[in-house]
């Protein structure tokens, strides 16, 4: 991990991305776009291997011996349940201990310390810092800071405001990959994403990753005020990804191989108001369910509200609880990759 170059801001985005890797390995996970198709396949294989090993006591003991001398810090200053707990569980599977800072009020930031100084201090005790932060760009600044200060520690973006959530996208695509691996793979599939596409970082990140696959088609259904932002649409266009948009999800449901539902992201009401939006028709009602292909899978990053009624849980196409479990294994693979015990796990 060398020094970050002067003039970082003037670099092309792809050159920026390459700074967060070294010798063919990710050092920091800041942007979803950092994952190549090859990297995704490697991480998914590793996740499968780890979860197979974990089914036996000997295998679980082997995994626990992988990183007993490494520590993870969870720096989460925005609410989280799944991301927080699944990183903790993933670290524990690999034998790492974890600590947490979940409020700027209880850290030295309350005494006027800058957030970067706080993170510098965390890095003195920890090897991996997972950051969930309300504003975009903070994980990126921390990773650059680590490079400048030659701190050989790793930043993982655990959700950066409305912008990015790379590890959620990783687990979402891992879920789709597992599902379709027995049915011809992800290439060529049609995915429908529904809901608050303007403010949902999970959906934005998922689309970045889907663009790594061949011939994937993406349908977007959202209230007109909460449509996908132009930067992602330009990203899809540049990569020749065919997409369609509508205010009505029923235009697309019958053709979908997977449907990714999202909740209204009203915690961002102040920065992007949409209080008067009618969200009622972006919901998996019995009527919608009737129109779906028999093997279309139903996904949601959770937490859910009315958009996925509890009754849908018993539908054999529901996969959102599997997503939660897959998240833990995707994060095991990611941590093992960052801390270089991936080859050891693969050859066990
Ligand atoms: C997502 C998030 O935090 O962006 N949740 C998660 O990490 N599982 C989605 C959401 O909160 O709607």
Short mmCIF file of C-alpha atoms and ligand atoms in Angstrom, two decimals:
data_model
loop_
_atom_site.label_atom_id
_atom_site.label_comp_id
_atom_site.label_asym_id
_atom_site.label_seq_id
_atom_site.Cartn_x
_atom_site.Cartn_y
_atom_site.Cartn_z
CA UNK A 1 0.00 0.00 0.00
CA UNK A 2 1.96 3.00 -1.25
CA UNK A 3 1.36 6.71 -0.85
CA UNK A 4 -1.69 8.10 -2.59
CA UNK A 5 -0.56 10.33 -5.45
CA UNK A 6 -0.88 14.08 -5.39
CA UNK A 7 -3.74 15.27 -7.54
CA UNK A 8 -6.05 12.37 -6.63
CA UNK A 9 -9.06 14.56 -7.37
CA UNK A 10 -7.93 15.05 -10.95
CA UNK A 11 -7.56 11.33 -11.67
CA UNK A 12 -9.99 9.40 -13.87
CA UNK A 13 -12.38 7.37 -11.76
CA UNK A 14 -10.85 4.06 -12.95
CA UNK A 15 -7.38 5.27 -11.92
CA UNK A 16 -8.78 6.20 -8.52
CA UNK A 17 -10.23 2.69 -8.17
CA UNK A 18 -6.90 1.06 -8.97
CA UNK A 19 -5.28 2.91 -6.05
CA UNK A 20 -7.33 0.88 -3.58
CA UNK A 21 -5.76 -2.40 -4.78
CA UNK A 22 -2.21 -3.64 -4.77
CA UNK A 23 -0.57 -6.69 -6.41
CA UNK A 24 -3.90 -7.95 -7.71
CA UNK A 25 -5.58 -7.77 -4.32
CA UNK A 26 -8.06 -5.30 -2.83
CA UNK A 27 -6.60 -3.26 0.06
CA UNK A 28 -9.66 -1.14 0.79
CA UNK A 29 -13.28 -1.59 -0.26
CA UNK A 30 -14.64 1.88 -0.86
CA UNK A 31 -16.56 1.72 -4.14
CA UNK A 32 -18.74 -1.08 -5.51
CA UNK A 33 -17.14 -0.57 -8.92
CA UNK A 34 -13.89 -1.98 -7.52
CA UNK A 35 -15.15 -5.56 -7.87
CA UNK A 36 -14.31 -7.08 -11.24
CA UNK A 37 -16.26 -10.03 -12.58
CA UNK A 38 -13.23 -12.24 -11.91
CA UNK A 39 -12.98 -10.95 -8.34
CA UNK A 40 -16.68 -11.63 -7.76
CA UNK A 41 -16.34 -15.22 -8.98
CA UNK A 42 -13.30 -15.71 -6.74
CA UNK A 43 -15.07 -14.31 -3.67
CA UNK A 44 -18.20 -16.40 -4.30
CA UNK A 45 -16.08 -19.57 -4.61
CA UNK A 46 -14.32 -18.67 -1.39
CA UNK A 47 -17.61 -18.01 0.40
CA UNK A 48 -18.88 -21.43 -0.74
CA UNK A 49 -15.70 -23.11 0.46
CA UNK A 50 -15.86 -21.41 3.87
CA UNK A 51 -19.50 -22.30 4.44
CA UNK A 52 -18.80 -25.93 3.47
CA UNK A 53 -15.87 -26.09 5.89
CA UNK A 54 -18.00 -24.60 8.65
CA UNK A 55 -20.44 -27.50 8.53
CA UNK A 56 -17.94 -29.69 10.43
CA UNK A 57 -16.33 -29.00 13.82
CA UNK A 58 -12.90 -29.56 12.32
CA UNK A 59 -13.63 -27.16 9.47
CA UNK A 60 -15.03 -24.51 11.83
CA UNK A 61 -11.95 -24.87 14.07
CA UNK A 62 -9.71 -24.48 11.02
CA UNK A 63 -11.46 -21.23 10.00
CA UNK A 64 -11.19 -19.91 13.56
CA UNK A 65 -7.44 -20.44 13.40
CA UNK A 66 -7.11 -18.26 10.28
CA UNK A 67 -6.99 -14.77 11.84
CA UNK A 68 -6.80 -15.09 15.66
CA UNK A 69 -4.25 -12.27 15.84
CA UNK A 70 -6.31 -9.74 13.87
CA UNK A 71 -9.03 -7.36 15.00
CA UNK A 72 -11.99 -5.58 13.42
CA UNK A 73 -13.46 -2.25 14.49
CA UNK A 74 -17.05 -1.46 13.61
CA UNK A 75 -17.35 2.33 13.29
CA UNK A 76 -21.08 2.68 12.69
CA UNK A 77 -22.59 6.11 13.15
CA UNK A 78 -25.79 5.32 11.21
CA UNK A 79 -28.33 2.67 12.27
CA UNK A 80 -27.61 -0.92 11.25
CA UNK A 81 -28.55 -4.43 12.33
CA UNK A 82 -27.70 -6.86 9.52
CA UNK A 83 -24.53 -5.27 8.20
CA UNK A 84 -23.22 -4.74 11.72
CA UNK A 85 -24.00 -8.23 12.99
CA UNK A 86 -22.95 -10.05 9.88
CA UNK A 87 -19.52 -8.38 9.85
CA UNK A 88 -19.18 -9.28 13.52
CA UNK A 89 -20.20 -12.87 12.86
CA UNK A 90 -17.91 -13.10 9.81
CA UNK A 91 -14.94 -11.81 11.84
CA UNK A 92 -15.71 -14.31 14.61
CA UNK A 93 -15.82 -17.22 12.14
CA UNK A 94 -12.26 -16.30 11.12
CA UNK A 95 -11.15 -16.03 14.75
CA UNK A 96 -10.97 -12.21 14.84
CA UNK A 97 -12.19 -10.15 17.76
CA UNK A 98 -14.31 -7.08 17.14
CA UNK A 99 -14.91 -3.79 18.91
CA UNK A 100 -17.42 -1.08 18.11
CA UNK A 101 -17.88 2.66 18.12
CA UNK A 102 -21.48 3.48 17.33
CA UNK A 103 -21.83 7.11 18.30
CA UNK A 104 -19.77 10.21 17.71
CA UNK A 105 -21.09 11.38 21.09
CA UNK A 106 -19.18 8.66 22.93
CA UNK A 107 -15.96 8.92 20.88
CA UNK A 108 -13.38 11.68 21.23
CA UNK A 109 -15.13 13.50 18.41
CA UNK A 110 -17.32 14.87 21.23
CA UNK A 111 -14.11 16.53 22.51
CA UNK A 112 -13.45 18.11 19.14
CA UNK A 113 -11.31 15.38 17.57
CA UNK A 114 -11.54 15.22 13.78
CA UNK A 115 -13.16 12.05 12.40
CA UNK A 116 -9.91 11.23 10.56
CA UNK A 117 -7.90 11.43 13.79
CA UNK A 118 -10.45 9.12 15.39
CA UNK A 119 -10.08 6.60 12.58
CA UNK A 120 -6.28 6.91 12.79
CA UNK A 121 -6.50 5.99 16.46
CA UNK A 122 -8.82 3.02 15.67
CA UNK A 123 -6.22 1.76 13.18
CA UNK A 124 -3.61 1.61 15.94
CA UNK A 125 -5.59 -1.19 17.58
CA UNK A 126 -7.35 -2.78 14.62
CA UNK A 127 -6.61 -4.30 11.23
CA UNK A 128 -9.97 -3.78 9.53
CA UNK A 129 -12.20 -0.74 10.06
CA UNK A 130 -15.76 -1.14 8.77
CA UNK A 131 -17.38 2.27 8.42
CA UNK A 132 -21.04 3.17 8.16
CA UNK A 133 -21.36 6.91 7.80
CA UNK A 134 -24.20 9.26 6.86
CA UNK A 135 -22.24 11.19 4.22
CA UNK A 136 -20.77 9.84 1.01
CA UNK A 137 -16.99 10.06 0.64
CA UNK A 138 -15.86 9.45 4.21
CA UNK A 139 -14.66 5.85 3.69
CA UNK A 140 -12.80 7.06 0.61
CA UNK A 141 -11.09 9.83 2.60
CA UNK A 142 -10.10 7.34 5.30
CA UNK A 143 -8.61 4.94 2.74
CA UNK A 144 -6.60 7.79 1.17
CA UNK A 145 -5.49 8.92 4.60
CA UNK A 146 -4.26 5.40 5.40
CA UNK A 147 -2.27 5.36 2.16
CA UNK A 148 -0.74 8.78 2.85
CA UNK A 149 0.22 7.73 6.36
CA UNK A 150 1.36 4.27 5.23
CA UNK A 151 -0.97 2.55 7.66
CA UNK A 152 -1.18 -1.08 6.48
CA UNK A 153 -4.79 -1.42 7.61
CA UNK A 154 -8.01 -1.91 5.65
CA UNK A 155 -11.12 0.23 5.25
CA UNK A 156 -14.43 -1.35 4.28
CA UNK A 157 -17.33 0.90 3.35
CA UNK A 158 -20.33 -0.49 5.26
CA UNK A 159 -22.74 2.07 3.77
CA UNK A 160 -22.01 5.68 2.84
CA UNK A 161 -25.13 7.84 2.98
CA UNK A 162 -27.35 7.61 -0.10
CA UNK A 163 -24.36 6.75 -2.24
CA UNK A 164 -22.85 3.29 -1.87
CA UNK A 165 -23.12 0.00 -0.01
CA UNK A 166 -20.56 -2.28 -1.68
CA UNK A 167 -20.86 -5.29 0.62
CA UNK A 168 -24.67 -5.31 0.36
CA UNK A 169 -24.25 -5.47 -3.42
CA UNK A 170 -21.73 -8.26 -2.96
CA UNK A 171 -24.17 -10.36 -0.95
CA UNK A 172 -27.06 -9.54 -3.27
CA UNK A 173 -25.16 -10.68 -6.35
CA UNK A 174 -23.84 -13.69 -4.41
CA UNK A 175 -27.48 -14.61 -3.72
CA UNK A 176 -28.40 -14.26 -7.41
CA UNK A 177 -25.25 -16.19 -8.38
CA UNK A 178 -26.11 -19.09 -6.03
CA UNK A 179 -29.65 -19.18 -7.29
CA UNK A 180 -28.82 -19.18 -10.97
CA UNK A 181 -25.61 -21.22 -10.87
CA UNK A 182 -27.74 -24.33 -11.42
CA UNK A 183 -29.83 -22.58 -14.08
CA UNK A 184 -27.29 -21.12 -16.50
CA UNK A 185 -25.83 -18.21 -14.48
CA UNK A 186 -26.55 -14.50 -14.20
CA UNK A 187 -25.62 -13.52 -17.78
CA UNK A 188 -28.68 -12.72 -19.85
CA UNK A 189 -31.07 -12.44 -16.88
CA UNK A 190 -33.73 -9.78 -16.48
CA UNK A 191 -33.90 -8.07 -13.09
CA UNK A 192 -36.56 -5.72 -11.83
CA UNK A 193 -35.68 -3.23 -9.09
CA UNK A 194 -38.56 -1.53 -7.33
CA UNK A 195 -39.04 1.34 -4.91
CA UNK A 196 -37.01 4.32 -3.78
CA UNK A 197 -34.31 4.14 -6.43
CA UNK A 198 -33.20 7.75 -5.97
CA UNK A 199 -32.10 7.46 -2.35
CA UNK A 200 -31.36 3.75 -1.94
CA UNK A 201 -27.64 3.03 -1.80
CA UNK A 202 -28.25 -0.75 -1.89
CA UNK A 203 -29.98 -0.54 -5.24
CA UNK A 204 -27.41 1.85 -6.70
CA UNK A 205 -24.61 -0.51 -5.68
CA UNK A 206 -26.44 -3.59 -6.93
CA UNK A 207 -26.79 -2.03 -10.38
CA UNK A 208 -23.06 -1.27 -10.50
CA UNK A 209 -22.32 -4.95 -9.91
CA UNK A 210 -24.96 -6.27 -12.31
CA UNK A 211 -23.25 -4.24 -15.04
CA UNK A 212 -20.28 -6.61 -14.70
CA UNK A 213 -22.39 -9.41 -16.22
CA UNK A 214 -23.07 -10.02 -19.90
CA UNK A 215 -26.37 -9.11 -21.44
CA UNK A 216 -28.16 -8.45 -18.16
CA UNK A 217 -31.37 -6.43 -18.59
CA UNK A 218 -32.56 -4.13 -15.84
CA UNK A 219 -36.09 -2.82 -15.33
CA UNK A 220 -36.66 0.09 -12.96
CA UNK A 221 -39.99 0.76 -11.28
CA UNK A 222 -40.31 3.72 -8.93
CA UNK A 223 -42.48 6.71 -8.17
CA UNK A 224 -41.45 9.33 -10.76
CA UNK A 225 -40.00 11.58 -8.02
CA UNK A 226 -37.78 8.74 -6.79
CA UNK A 227 -36.32 7.46 -10.04
CA UNK A 228 -32.76 6.21 -10.39
CA UNK A 229 -30.22 9.03 -10.59
CA UNK A 230 -28.58 9.97 -13.87
CA UNK A 231 -25.06 8.92 -12.86
CA UNK A 232 -26.11 5.25 -12.67
CA UNK A 233 -28.14 5.46 -15.86
CA UNK A 234 -25.08 6.85 -17.64
CA UNK A 235 -23.01 4.02 -16.15
CA UNK A 236 -25.45 1.46 -17.60
CA UNK A 237 -25.59 3.18 -20.98
CA UNK A 238 -21.80 3.26 -21.25
CA UNK A 239 -21.72 -0.49 -20.61
CA UNK A 240 -24.49 -1.22 -23.10
CA UNK A 241 -26.81 -2.47 -20.37
CA UNK A 242 -30.38 -2.34 -21.62
CA UNK A 243 -32.76 -0.77 -19.10
CA UNK A 244 -36.40 0.31 -19.05
CA UNK A 245 -38.18 2.61 -16.62
CA UNK A 246 -41.79 2.86 -15.53
CA UNK A 247 -43.84 4.23 -12.66
CA UNK A 248 -45.75 0.94 -12.64
CA UNK A 249 -44.08 -2.28 -11.50
CA UNK A 250 -46.83 -4.32 -13.14
CA UNK A 251 -45.37 -3.32 -16.54
CA UNK A 252 -42.39 -5.56 -15.79
CA UNK A 253 -43.20 -8.20 -13.18
CA UNK A 254 -44.20 -11.00 -15.56
CA UNK A 255 -40.83 -10.98 -17.36
CA UNK A 256 -38.52 -10.75 -14.32
CA UNK A 257 -36.07 -13.49 -13.31
CA UNK A 258 -35.46 -11.66 -10.03
CA UNK A 259 -37.25 -8.79 -8.29
CA UNK A 260 -35.36 -6.58 -5.86
CA UNK A 261 -37.77 -4.66 -3.62
CA UNK A 262 -36.69 -1.67 -1.50
CA UNK A 263 -38.29 0.42 1.22
CA UNK A 264 -38.81 4.17 1.13
CA UNK A 265 -35.62 5.78 2.44
CA UNK A 266 -37.27 8.54 4.46
CA UNK A 267 -34.24 9.10 6.68
CA UNK A 268 -32.95 11.22 3.78
CA UNK A 269 -36.09 13.35 3.67
CA UNK A 270 -34.16 16.49 4.61
CA UNK A 271 -31.53 16.23 1.88
CA UNK A 272 -33.96 14.91 -0.79
CA UNK A 273 -37.59 15.52 0.18
CA UNK A 274 -40.30 13.20 -1.16
CA UNK A 275 -42.82 13.19 1.68
CA UNK A 276 -45.93 13.35 -0.51
CA UNK A 277 -45.03 10.31 -2.63
CA UNK A 278 -47.60 7.53 -2.80
CA UNK A 279 -45.63 4.34 -2.22
CA UNK A 280 -48.63 2.03 -2.02
CA UNK A 281 -48.36 0.51 -5.49
CA UNK A 282 -44.71 -0.62 -5.06
CA UNK A 283 -45.67 -3.66 -3.09
CA UNK A 284 -45.69 -7.46 -3.57
CA UNK A 285 -49.46 -7.87 -3.35
CA UNK A 286 -51.15 -11.26 -4.05
CA UNK A 287 -52.17 -9.79 -7.38
CA UNK A 288 -48.54 -9.06 -8.32
CA UNK A 289 -47.35 -12.46 -7.06
CA UNK A 290 -49.83 -14.16 -9.37
CA UNK A 291 -48.25 -12.58 -12.41
CA UNK A 292 -44.66 -13.71 -11.68
CA UNK A 293 -42.71 -16.50 -13.35
CA UNK A 294 -42.84 -19.62 -11.17
CA UNK A 295 -39.07 -19.49 -10.54
CA UNK A 296 -38.58 -15.71 -10.27
CA UNK A 297 -36.76 -14.93 -7.02
CA UNK A 298 -37.89 -12.22 -4.58
CA UNK A 299 -35.19 -10.17 -2.88
CA UNK A 300 -34.97 -7.29 -0.41
CA UNK A 301 -31.94 -5.88 1.45
CA UNK A 302 -34.11 -5.50 4.59
CA UNK A 303 -35.37 -3.90 6.76
CA UNK A 304 -38.73 -4.10 5.01
CA UNK A 305 -41.95 -2.24 5.50
CA UNK A 306 -45.27 -2.75 3.68
CA UNK A 307 -43.59 -3.38 0.31
CA UNK A 308 -43.06 -7.06 1.20
CA UNK A 309 -45.99 -8.23 3.37
CA UNK A 310 -45.11 -10.93 5.91
CA UNK A 311 -47.32 -13.37 4.03
CA UNK A 312 -44.77 -13.41 1.18
CA UNK A 313 -42.28 -15.19 3.50
CA UNK A 314 -43.97 -18.50 2.79
CA UNK A 315 -43.78 -18.01 -0.99
CA UNK A 316 -41.15 -20.48 -2.27
CA UNK A 317 -39.65 -17.70 -4.38
CA UNK A 318 -38.75 -15.50 -1.38
CA UNK A 319 -34.97 -15.23 -0.90
CA UNK A 320 -34.53 -12.26 1.48
CA UNK A 321 -33.76 -14.38 4.54
CA UNK A 322 -31.18 -16.31 2.53
CA UNK A 323 -29.67 -12.93 1.57
CA UNK A 324 -29.08 -12.23 5.26
CA UNK A 325 -27.17 -15.49 5.72
CA UNK A 326 -25.31 -15.12 2.43
CA UNK A 327 -24.17 -11.69 3.67
CA UNK A 328 -22.20 -13.27 6.47
CA UNK A 329 -20.42 -15.68 4.10
CA UNK A 330 -19.73 -13.00 1.50
CA UNK A 331 -18.12 -10.95 4.28
CA UNK A 332 -16.09 -13.94 5.50
CA UNK A 333 -14.73 -14.21 1.95
CA UNK A 334 -14.04 -10.50 1.70
CA UNK A 335 -12.17 -10.29 5.01
CA UNK A 336 -10.20 -13.43 4.14
CA UNK A 337 -9.23 -11.84 0.82
CA UNK A 338 -8.19 -8.52 2.40
CA UNK A 339 -6.16 -10.23 5.12
CA UNK A 340 -4.69 -12.80 2.73
CA UNK A 341 -5.88 -16.05 4.22
CA UNK A 342 -7.99 -16.83 1.15
CA UNK A 343 -5.49 -19.25 -0.43
CA UNK A 344 -5.19 -21.15 2.83
CA UNK A 345 -8.96 -21.57 3.02
CA UNK A 346 -9.23 -22.57 -0.63
CA UNK A 347 -6.59 -25.27 -0.24
CA UNK A 348 -8.00 -26.70 3.01
C1 LIG B 1 -29.80 -1.34 3.53
C2 LIG B 1 -29.02 -0.07 3.87
O1 LIG B 1 -28.65 0.16 5.02
O2 LIG B 1 -28.78 0.67 2.94
N1 LIG B 1 -29.88 -2.22 4.61
C3 LIG B 1 -28.89 -3.11 4.86
O3 LIG B 1 -27.72 -2.77 4.91
N2 LIG B 1 -29.26 -4.40 4.96
C4 LIG B 1 -31.11 -1.05 2.93
C5 LIG B 1 -32.06 -0.21 3.71
O4 LIG B 1 -31.79 0.24 4.81
O5 LIG B 1 -33.13 0.03 3.16
#
